[in-house]
mmCIF file of C-alpha atoms and ligand atoms in Angstrom:
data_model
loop_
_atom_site.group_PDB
_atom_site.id
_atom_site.type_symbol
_atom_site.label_atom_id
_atom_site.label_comp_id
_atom_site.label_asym_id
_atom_site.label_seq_id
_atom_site.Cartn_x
_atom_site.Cartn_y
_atom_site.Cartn_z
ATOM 1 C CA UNK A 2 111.212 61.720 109.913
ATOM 2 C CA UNK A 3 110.381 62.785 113.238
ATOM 3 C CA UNK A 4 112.622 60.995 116.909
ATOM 4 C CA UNK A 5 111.397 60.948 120.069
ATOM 5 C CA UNK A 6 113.944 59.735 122.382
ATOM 6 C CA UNK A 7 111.849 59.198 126.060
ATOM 7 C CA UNK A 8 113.559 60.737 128.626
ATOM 8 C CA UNK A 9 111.630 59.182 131.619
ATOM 9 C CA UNK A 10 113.077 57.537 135.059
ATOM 10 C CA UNK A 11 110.870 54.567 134.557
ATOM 11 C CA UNK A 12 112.477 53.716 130.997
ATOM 12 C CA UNK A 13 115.646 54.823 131.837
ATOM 13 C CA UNK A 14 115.785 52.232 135.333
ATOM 14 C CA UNK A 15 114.106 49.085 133.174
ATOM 15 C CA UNK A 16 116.096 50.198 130.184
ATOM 16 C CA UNK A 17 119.166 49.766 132.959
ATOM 17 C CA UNK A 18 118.230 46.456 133.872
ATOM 18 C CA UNK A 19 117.622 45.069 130.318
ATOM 19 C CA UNK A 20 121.073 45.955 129.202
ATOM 20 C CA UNK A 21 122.372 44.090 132.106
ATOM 21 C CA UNK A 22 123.776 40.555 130.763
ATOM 22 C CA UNK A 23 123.034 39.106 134.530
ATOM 23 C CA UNK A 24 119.428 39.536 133.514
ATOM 24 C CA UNK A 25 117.883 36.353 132.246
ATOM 25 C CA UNK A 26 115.967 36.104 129.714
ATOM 26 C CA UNK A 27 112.066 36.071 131.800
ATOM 27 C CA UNK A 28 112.961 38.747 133.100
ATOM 28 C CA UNK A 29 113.946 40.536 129.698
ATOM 29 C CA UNK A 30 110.430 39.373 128.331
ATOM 30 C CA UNK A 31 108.828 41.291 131.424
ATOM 31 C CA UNK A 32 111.115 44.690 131.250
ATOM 32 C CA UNK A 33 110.536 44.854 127.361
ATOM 33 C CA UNK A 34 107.182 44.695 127.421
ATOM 34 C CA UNK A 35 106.837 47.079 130.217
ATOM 35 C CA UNK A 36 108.887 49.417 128.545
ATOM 36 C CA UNK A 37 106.949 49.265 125.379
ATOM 37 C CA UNK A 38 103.822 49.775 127.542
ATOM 38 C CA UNK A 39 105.478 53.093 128.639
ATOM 39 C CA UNK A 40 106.610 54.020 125.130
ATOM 40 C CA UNK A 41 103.509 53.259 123.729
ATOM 41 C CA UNK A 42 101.970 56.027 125.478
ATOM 42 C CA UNK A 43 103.838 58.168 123.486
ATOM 43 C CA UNK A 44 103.954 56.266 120.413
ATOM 44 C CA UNK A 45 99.685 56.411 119.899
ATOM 45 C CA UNK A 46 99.182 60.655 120.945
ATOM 46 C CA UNK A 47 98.214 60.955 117.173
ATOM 47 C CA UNK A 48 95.775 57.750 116.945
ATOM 48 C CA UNK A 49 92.913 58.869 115.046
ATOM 49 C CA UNK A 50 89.807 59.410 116.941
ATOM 50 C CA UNK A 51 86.445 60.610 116.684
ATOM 51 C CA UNK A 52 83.286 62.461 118.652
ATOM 52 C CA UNK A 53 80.833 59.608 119.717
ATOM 53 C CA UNK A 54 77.481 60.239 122.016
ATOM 54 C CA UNK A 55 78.018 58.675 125.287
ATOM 55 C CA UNK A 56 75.173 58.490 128.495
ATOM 56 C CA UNK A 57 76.749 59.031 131.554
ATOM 57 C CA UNK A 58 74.955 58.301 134.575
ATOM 58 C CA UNK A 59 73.703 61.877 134.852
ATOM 59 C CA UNK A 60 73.547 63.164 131.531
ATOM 60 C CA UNK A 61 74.383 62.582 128.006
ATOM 61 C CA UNK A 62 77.744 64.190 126.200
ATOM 62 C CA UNK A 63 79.764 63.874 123.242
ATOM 63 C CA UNK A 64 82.941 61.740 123.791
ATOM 64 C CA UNK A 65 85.901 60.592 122.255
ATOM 65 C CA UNK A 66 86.506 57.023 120.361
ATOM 66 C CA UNK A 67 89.184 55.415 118.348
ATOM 67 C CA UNK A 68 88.169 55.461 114.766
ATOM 68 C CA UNK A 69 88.202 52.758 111.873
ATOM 69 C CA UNK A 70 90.565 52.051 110.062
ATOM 70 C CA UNK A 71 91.740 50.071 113.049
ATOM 71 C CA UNK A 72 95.301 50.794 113.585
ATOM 72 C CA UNK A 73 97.829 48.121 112.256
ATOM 73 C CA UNK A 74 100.377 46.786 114.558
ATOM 74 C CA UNK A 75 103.713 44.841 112.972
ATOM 75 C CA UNK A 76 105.949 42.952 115.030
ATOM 76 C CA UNK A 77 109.304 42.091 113.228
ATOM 77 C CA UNK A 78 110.173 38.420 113.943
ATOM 78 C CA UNK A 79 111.459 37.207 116.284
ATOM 79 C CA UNK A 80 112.451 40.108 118.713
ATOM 80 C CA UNK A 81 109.547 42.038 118.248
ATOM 81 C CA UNK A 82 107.063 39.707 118.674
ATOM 82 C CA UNK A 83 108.619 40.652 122.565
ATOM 83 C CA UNK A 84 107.207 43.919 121.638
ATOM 84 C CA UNK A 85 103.319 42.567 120.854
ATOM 85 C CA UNK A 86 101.447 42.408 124.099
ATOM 86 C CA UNK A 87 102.989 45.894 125.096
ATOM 87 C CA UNK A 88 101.761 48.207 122.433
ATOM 88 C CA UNK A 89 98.404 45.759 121.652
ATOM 89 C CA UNK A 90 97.130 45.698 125.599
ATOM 90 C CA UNK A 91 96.816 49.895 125.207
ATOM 91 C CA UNK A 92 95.383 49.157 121.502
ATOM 92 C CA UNK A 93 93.576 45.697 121.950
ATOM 93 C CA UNK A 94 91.345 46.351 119.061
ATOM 94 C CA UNK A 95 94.487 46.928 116.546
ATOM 95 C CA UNK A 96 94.929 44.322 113.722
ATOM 96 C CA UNK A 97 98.541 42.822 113.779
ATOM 97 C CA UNK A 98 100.375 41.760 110.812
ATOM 98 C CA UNK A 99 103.874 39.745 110.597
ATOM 99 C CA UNK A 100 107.033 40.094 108.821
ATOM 100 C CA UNK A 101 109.818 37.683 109.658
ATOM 101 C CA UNK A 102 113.305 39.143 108.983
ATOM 102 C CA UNK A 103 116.990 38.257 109.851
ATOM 103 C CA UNK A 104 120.493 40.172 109.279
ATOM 104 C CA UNK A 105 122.950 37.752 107.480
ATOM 105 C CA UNK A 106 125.782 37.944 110.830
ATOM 106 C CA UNK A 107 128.860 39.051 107.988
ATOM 107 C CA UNK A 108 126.698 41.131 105.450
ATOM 108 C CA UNK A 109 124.065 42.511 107.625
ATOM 109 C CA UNK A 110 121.812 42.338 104.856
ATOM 110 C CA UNK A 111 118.488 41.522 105.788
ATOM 111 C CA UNK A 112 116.220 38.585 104.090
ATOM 112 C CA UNK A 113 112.301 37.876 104.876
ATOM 113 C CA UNK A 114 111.307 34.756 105.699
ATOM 114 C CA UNK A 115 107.832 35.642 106.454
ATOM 115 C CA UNK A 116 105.059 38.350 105.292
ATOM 116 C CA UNK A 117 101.820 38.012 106.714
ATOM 117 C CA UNK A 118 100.574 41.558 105.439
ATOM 118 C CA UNK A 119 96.890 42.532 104.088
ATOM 119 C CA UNK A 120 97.539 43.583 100.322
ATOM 120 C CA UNK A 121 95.767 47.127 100.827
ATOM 121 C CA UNK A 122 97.380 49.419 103.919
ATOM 122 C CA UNK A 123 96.416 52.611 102.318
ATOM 123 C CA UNK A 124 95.190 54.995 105.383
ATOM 124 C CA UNK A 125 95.996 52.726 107.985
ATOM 125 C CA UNK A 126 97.866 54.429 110.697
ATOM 126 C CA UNK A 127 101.024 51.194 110.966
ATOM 127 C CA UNK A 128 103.068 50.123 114.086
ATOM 128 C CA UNK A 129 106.516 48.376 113.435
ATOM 129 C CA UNK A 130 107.340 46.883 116.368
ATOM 130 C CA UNK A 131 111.222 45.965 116.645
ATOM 131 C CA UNK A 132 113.396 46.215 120.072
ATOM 132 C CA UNK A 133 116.867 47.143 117.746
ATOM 133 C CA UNK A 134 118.147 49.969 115.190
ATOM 134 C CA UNK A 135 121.100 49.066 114.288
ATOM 135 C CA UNK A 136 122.352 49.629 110.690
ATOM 136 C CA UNK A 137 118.564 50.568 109.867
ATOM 137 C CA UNK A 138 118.195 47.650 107.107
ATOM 138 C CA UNK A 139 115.688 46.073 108.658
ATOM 139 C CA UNK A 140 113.218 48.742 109.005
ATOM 140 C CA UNK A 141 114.643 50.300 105.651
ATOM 141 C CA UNK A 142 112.984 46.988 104.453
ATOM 142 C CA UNK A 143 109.760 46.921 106.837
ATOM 143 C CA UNK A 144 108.898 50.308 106.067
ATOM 144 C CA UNK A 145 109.652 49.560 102.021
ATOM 145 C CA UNK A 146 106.824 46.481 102.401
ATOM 146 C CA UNK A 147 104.233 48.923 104.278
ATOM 147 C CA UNK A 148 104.552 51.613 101.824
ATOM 148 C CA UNK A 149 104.304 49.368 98.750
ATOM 149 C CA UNK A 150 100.824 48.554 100.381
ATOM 150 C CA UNK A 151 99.569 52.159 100.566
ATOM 151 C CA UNK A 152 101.047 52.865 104.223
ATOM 152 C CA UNK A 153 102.026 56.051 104.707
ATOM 153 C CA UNK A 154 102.071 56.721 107.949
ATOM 154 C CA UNK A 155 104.322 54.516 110.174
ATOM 155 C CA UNK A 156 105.688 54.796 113.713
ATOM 156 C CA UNK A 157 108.038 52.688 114.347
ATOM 157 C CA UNK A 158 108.419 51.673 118.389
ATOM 158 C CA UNK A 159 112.544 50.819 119.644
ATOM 159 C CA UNK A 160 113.912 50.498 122.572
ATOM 160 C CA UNK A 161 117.636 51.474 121.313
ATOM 161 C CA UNK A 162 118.309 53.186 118.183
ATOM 162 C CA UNK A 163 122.215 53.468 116.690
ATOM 163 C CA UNK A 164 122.917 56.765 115.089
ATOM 164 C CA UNK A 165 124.324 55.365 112.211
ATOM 165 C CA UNK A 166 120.609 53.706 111.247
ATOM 166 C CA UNK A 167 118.962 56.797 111.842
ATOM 167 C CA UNK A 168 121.416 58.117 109.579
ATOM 168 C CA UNK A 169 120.813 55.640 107.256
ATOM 169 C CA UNK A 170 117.002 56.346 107.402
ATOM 170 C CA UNK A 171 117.218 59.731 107.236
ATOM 171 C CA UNK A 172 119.339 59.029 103.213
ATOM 172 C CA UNK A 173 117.404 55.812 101.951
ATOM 173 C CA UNK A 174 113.553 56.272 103.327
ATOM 174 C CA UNK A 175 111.351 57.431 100.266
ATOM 175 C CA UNK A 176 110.259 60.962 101.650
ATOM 176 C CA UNK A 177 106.971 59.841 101.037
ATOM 177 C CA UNK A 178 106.591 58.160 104.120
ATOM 178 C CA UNK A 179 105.918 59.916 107.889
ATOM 179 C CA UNK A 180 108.268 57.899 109.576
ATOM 180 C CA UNK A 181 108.086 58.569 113.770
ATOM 181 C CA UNK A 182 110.562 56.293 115.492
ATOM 182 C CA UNK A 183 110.035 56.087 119.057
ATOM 183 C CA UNK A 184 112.683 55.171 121.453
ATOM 184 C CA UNK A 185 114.070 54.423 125.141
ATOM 185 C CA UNK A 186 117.209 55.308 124.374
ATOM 186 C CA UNK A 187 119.964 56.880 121.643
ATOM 187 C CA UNK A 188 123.834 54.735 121.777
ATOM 188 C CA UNK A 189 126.672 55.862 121.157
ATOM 189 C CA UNK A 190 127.629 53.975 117.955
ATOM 190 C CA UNK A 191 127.815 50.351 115.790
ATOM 191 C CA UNK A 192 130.315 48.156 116.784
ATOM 192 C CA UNK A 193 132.273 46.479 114.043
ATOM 193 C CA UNK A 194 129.468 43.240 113.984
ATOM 194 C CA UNK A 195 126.679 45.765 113.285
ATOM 195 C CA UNK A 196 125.931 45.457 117.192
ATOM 196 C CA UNK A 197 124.845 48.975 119.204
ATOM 197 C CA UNK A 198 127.519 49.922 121.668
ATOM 198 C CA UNK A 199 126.756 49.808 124.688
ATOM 199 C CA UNK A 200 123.562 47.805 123.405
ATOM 200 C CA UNK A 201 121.663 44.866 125.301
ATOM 201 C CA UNK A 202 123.176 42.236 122.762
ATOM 202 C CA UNK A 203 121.255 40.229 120.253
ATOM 203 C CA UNK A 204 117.583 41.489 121.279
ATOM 204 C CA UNK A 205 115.743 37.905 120.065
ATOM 205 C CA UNK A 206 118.608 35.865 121.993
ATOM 206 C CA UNK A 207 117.990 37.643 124.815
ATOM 207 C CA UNK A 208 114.095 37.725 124.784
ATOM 208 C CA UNK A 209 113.980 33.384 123.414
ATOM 209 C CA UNK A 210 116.669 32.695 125.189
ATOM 210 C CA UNK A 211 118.493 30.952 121.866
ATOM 211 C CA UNK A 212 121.801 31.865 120.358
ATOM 212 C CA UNK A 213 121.117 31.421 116.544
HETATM 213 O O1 PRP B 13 119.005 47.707 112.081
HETATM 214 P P1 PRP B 13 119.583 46.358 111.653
HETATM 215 O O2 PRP B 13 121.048 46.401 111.382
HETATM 216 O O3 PRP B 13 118.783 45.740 110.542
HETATM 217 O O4 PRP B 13 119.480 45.392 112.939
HETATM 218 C C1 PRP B 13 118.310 45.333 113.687
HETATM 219 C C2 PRP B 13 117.698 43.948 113.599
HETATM 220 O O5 PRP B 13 118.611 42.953 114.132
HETATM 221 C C3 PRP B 13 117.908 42.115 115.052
HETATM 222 O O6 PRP B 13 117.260 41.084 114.379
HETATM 223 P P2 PRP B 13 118.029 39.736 113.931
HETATM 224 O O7 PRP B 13 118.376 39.868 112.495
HETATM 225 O O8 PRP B 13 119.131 39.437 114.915
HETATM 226 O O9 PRP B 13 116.883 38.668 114.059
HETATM 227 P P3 PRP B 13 116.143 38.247 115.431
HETATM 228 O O10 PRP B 13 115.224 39.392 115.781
HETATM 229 O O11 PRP B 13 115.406 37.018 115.026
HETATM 230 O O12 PRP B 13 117.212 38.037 116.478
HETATM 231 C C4 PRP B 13 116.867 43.019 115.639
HETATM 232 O O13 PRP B 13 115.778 42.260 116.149
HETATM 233 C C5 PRP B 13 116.455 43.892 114.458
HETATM 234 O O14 PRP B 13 115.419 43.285 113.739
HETATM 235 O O1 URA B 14 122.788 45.280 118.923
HETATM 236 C C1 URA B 14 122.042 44.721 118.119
HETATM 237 C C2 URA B 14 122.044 45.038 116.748
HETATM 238 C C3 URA B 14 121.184 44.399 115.928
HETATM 239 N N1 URA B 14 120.351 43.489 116.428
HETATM 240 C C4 URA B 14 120.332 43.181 117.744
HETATM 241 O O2 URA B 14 119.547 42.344 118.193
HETATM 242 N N2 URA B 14 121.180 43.800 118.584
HETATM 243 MG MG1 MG B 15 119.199 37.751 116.241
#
């Protein structure tokens, strides 16, 4: 499992002002998807690609192109669907799947509510979009559906990360799969809710505006 934690003034000044409680939540929608823009970046250097014959206005050359399979983008309901339009405007021809998860508040064990997933993933380069790893459950799980598909290789996209679920990764993911999670920023710790210290809160009430 490989961590890239982006150390960039950009992320780190709209990082600042989505952990700010003052901010509301239209203005949470428009930092997190900026940030994921700027994360993405990062996040796709290993899309596959592929030599294709181009005319330029002066001459003809061999260029680059995205290649088929198209990569597979997964939003984790609800706060990564927050996430979509950032990674999906650098890779609009992407497919997106859905799985709809949600931490039980005293257990933090995770349940699905929805799976909107193709049966077959095998050699599909996969996206799990989620704005929080906390505990890790949740993309314990996510990663658990991808790989029973045939995914293999998954990069996940946060915007905070607690050490305690990248512990948790590191133990429970089957070392099958090439996990990369990609992040804006490492916390300091869980707090005793399961929430990351110093955190932005509960990312989906912040993004929809709804306390669950
Ligand atoms: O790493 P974990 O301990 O699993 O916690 C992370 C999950 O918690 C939040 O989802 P939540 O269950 O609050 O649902 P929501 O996205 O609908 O708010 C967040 O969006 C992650 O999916
Ligand atoms: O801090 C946290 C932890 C889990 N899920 C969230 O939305 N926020
Ligand atoms: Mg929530």
């Amino acid at each position: 499992m490989r961590v890239l934690e982006i150390d960039h003034p950009l992320v780190a000044h709209k990082l600042s002002v989505l952990r700010n409680r003052a901010t509301h939540s239209s203005v949470f929608r428009q930092l997190a998807d900026e940030l994921v823009t700027l994360l993405a970046y990062e996040a796709t250097r290993n899309v596959a690609v592929a030599p294709v014959q181009i005319e330029t206005p002066v001459t003809t050359m061999t260029g680059t192109r995205l290649t088929n399979p198209k990569p597979m983008v997964v939003p984790i309901l609800r706060a990564g669907l927050g996430m979509l339009d950032g990674l999906t405007r650098l890779l609009p021809t992407a497919e997106v799947g859905f799985l709809g998860m949600v931490r039980n508040d005293e257990t933090l064990e995770v349940t699905t509510y929805a799976n909107r997933l193709p049966d077959d993933l095998s050699g599909r380069q996969c996206f799990v979009l989620d704005p929080m790893l906390a505990t890790g459950h949740t993309l314990i799980a996510s990663c658990e559906y991808l790989h029973e598909r045939g995914a293999k290789d998954i990069t996940c996209v946060t915007l905070l990360c607690a050490p305690e679920g990248l512990k948790a990764l590191e133990e429970q993911l089957d070392p099958a799969i090439d996990l990369t999670v990609v992040t804006a920023a490492i916390d300091e710790k869980l707090d005793e809710k399961g929430y990351i210290v110093p955190g932005l809160g509960d990312a989906g009430d912040r993004l929809f505006g709804v306390v669950d």
